[in-house]
Amino acid sequence: MKETRTAQARTDLRDSTDTTRIRRLVRTLAASLAAAATLGAALACSAQETTLRLVSAFPENSVYVKHLERWWQKLNTEGKGSLQINFVGGPRAIPTFEVGNAVKAGVVDLVMSPGAFYTNVLPEADALKLAEITIAEQRRNGAFEYINKVWQEKAGIVYLGRFVEFQPFHIYLNKRIERPDLTGLKLRVTTVYRDIFQALGATVVTTAPGDVYTALERGVVDGYGWPIGGIFDFNWQQHTKFRVDPGFYDAEVSLLMNLGAWNRLVPKQREFLQKQVLELEAQNDIWKKYADDEAERQRQAGIQVIRFSPEQAKSFLDRAYDIGWAAHIKASPEIATRLRTLISSKR
Ligand code: 173
């Protein structure tokens, strides 16, 4: 009997010890949860500093990178403690035509590139060269939203904004032509120019900007496509005799972001980044003066202008846009048709 009571007492003691332990455990857990919640709330309001890795599809010394550099430097000053951009480099870090894969896979967070360089992950991207309304208008009329829907759904890429506009493309040649006919000429292209140059009779070879100088120097090509500005960054004026006017389409260079990286930002960081991108876009008018300055610089460098007659110019431009859209509509009927409605209002 005595023994039984003692056993019972031990059991009671153990039970009460267990109860105490459990209570303590619950208290500790509750305290940790509260601490975690406080920390979570703190993080949500003022996230830890996030650094985004940025790569450029153009070489470091190009005008687009220099322009963007001023932007990310200001962003880094204003974003201390919240958001920073670390510029990793140009095509030496990620080859020009690989930037799409890199931003899609999240190898980098941010990429600056024209659509033409990431058609391997999103063929539709090249269609942005056909826009005839400004990016500001695209934001107002729903085009920007639609672009983002497609870019995010098809490629996991956020289209943050476009920071190059008012830069028509031109044909640069080392052989004279008398009319819109490129028969017998071999020209360097990207998807921007491929269809229209071929339609005008040219043979084409695709290269990244970094390979154009050597192709010209060795006489592998008779000319190339490029916007009105930027040829001096690559020293191509040394191997360029003519520019053909008028220019056509509009060089589109944009900032892209990996969707996962975007989703990992807290709302405050996203708002900050969007505000910075809008400030960058608000500067796009500078490209108009840059276009004039570069045309003058080309003139001074001895580059002669081959000017189509007004009739030739009109049919060349109509053809360029028709061919550009036809190619995209054939490849991606639904998206390209919608894009065409949204971004080509003037014609
Ligand atoms: O490389 C190119 O000619 C090209 O496609 C491009 C696109 C936008 C800006 C500059 C060049």
Short mmCIF file of N, CA and C in Angstrom, two decimals, residues 167 170 172 227-232 237 243 245 287-305 307:
data_model
loop_
_atom_site.label_atom_id
_atom_site.label_comp_id
_atom_site.label_asym_id
_atom_site.label_seq_id
_atom_site.Cartn_x
_atom_site.Cartn_y
_atom_site.Cartn_z
N GLN A 167 15.16 57.30 -81.60
CA GLN A 167 16.42 56.91 -82.24
C GLN A 167 16.11 56.00 -83.42
N HIS A 170 19.01 53.15 -89.11
CA HIS A 170 19.43 53.50 -90.47
C HIS A 170 20.22 52.35 -91.09
N TYR A 172 23.64 51.71 -92.86
CA TYR A 172 24.97 52.30 -93.07
C TYR A 172 25.70 51.44 -94.09
N PRO A 227 21.03 52.34 -85.04
CA PRO A 227 20.29 53.61 -84.87
C PRO A 227 21.13 54.81 -85.31
N ILE A 228 20.50 55.97 -85.30
CA ILE A 228 21.19 57.21 -85.70
C ILE A 228 22.39 57.51 -84.78
N GLY A 229 22.29 57.11 -83.52
CA GLY A 229 23.36 57.45 -82.57
C GLY A 229 24.17 56.25 -82.13
N GLY A 230 25.43 56.49 -81.86
CA GLY A 230 26.22 55.45 -81.19
C GLY A 230 27.36 54.85 -81.99
N ILE A 231 27.44 55.14 -83.30
CA ILE A 231 28.47 54.44 -84.09
C ILE A 231 29.89 54.81 -83.65
N PHE A 232 30.04 56.04 -83.08
CA PHE A 232 31.39 56.47 -82.66
C PHE A 232 31.86 55.71 -81.42
N GLN A 237 32.78 54.58 -87.59
CA GLN A 237 32.92 55.67 -88.57
C GLN A 237 34.17 55.46 -89.41
N ARG A 243 25.35 56.84 -95.01
CA ARG A 243 24.15 56.54 -94.20
C ARG A 243 22.95 56.75 -95.11
N ASP A 245 19.09 57.70 -95.61
CA ASP A 245 17.94 58.36 -94.99
C ASP A 245 16.71 58.10 -95.84
N TRP A 287 17.09 62.12 -76.13
CA TRP A 287 17.54 61.35 -77.29
C TRP A 287 17.28 62.10 -78.60
N LYS A 288 16.35 63.06 -78.58
CA LYS A 288 16.07 63.83 -79.80
C LYS A 288 17.29 64.69 -80.16
N LYS A 289 17.82 65.36 -79.15
CA LYS A 289 19.00 66.20 -79.39
C LYS A 289 20.20 65.31 -79.72
N TYR A 290 20.30 64.21 -79.03
CA TYR A 290 21.40 63.28 -79.30
C TYR A 290 21.38 62.82 -80.76
N ALA A 291 20.18 62.57 -81.28
CA ALA A 291 20.06 62.15 -82.69
C ALA A 291 20.60 63.24 -83.61
N ASP A 292 20.24 64.50 -83.36
CA ASP A 292 20.73 65.62 -84.18
C ASP A 292 22.24 65.75 -84.06
N ASP A 293 22.74 65.68 -82.82
CA ASP A 293 24.18 65.81 -82.59
C ASP A 293 24.97 64.71 -83.31
N GLU A 294 24.43 63.50 -83.27
CA GLU A 294 25.14 62.38 -83.88
C GLU A 294 25.12 62.48 -85.41
N ALA A 295 24.01 62.97 -85.97
CA ALA A 295 23.94 63.15 -87.43
C ALA A 295 25.00 64.17 -87.85
N GLU A 296 25.14 65.23 -87.06
CA GLU A 296 26.13 66.26 -87.35
C GLU A 296 27.56 65.69 -87.21
N ARG A 297 27.75 64.91 -86.20
CA ARG A 297 29.07 64.30 -85.98
C ARG A 297 29.44 63.37 -87.14
N GLN A 298 28.44 62.65 -87.65
CA GLN A 298 28.69 61.77 -88.80
C GLN A 298 29.07 62.59 -90.02
N ARG A 299 28.37 63.72 -90.19
CA ARG A 299 28.67 64.60 -91.33
C ARG A 299 30.12 65.08 -91.24
N GLN A 300 30.50 65.49 -90.04
CA GLN A 300 31.87 65.97 -89.84
C GLN A 300 32.91 64.87 -90.04
N ALA A 301 32.49 63.63 -89.79
CA ALA A 301 33.41 62.50 -89.97
C ALA A 301 33.46 62.07 -91.44
N GLY A 302 32.71 62.77 -92.31
CA GLY A 302 32.77 62.48 -93.75
C GLY A 302 31.79 61.42 -94.22
N ILE A 303 30.87 61.05 -93.38
CA ILE A 303 29.86 60.06 -93.79
C ILE A 303 28.80 60.77 -94.64
N GLN A 304 28.64 60.30 -95.87
CA GLN A 304 27.70 60.95 -96.79
C GLN A 304 26.30 60.37 -96.64
N VAL A 305 25.31 61.24 -96.88
CA VAL A 305 23.93 60.78 -96.74
C VAL A 305 23.37 60.41 -98.12
N ARG A 307 20.00 59.95 -99.81
CA ARG A 307 18.63 60.32 -99.43
C ARG A 307 17.63 59.81 -100.45
#
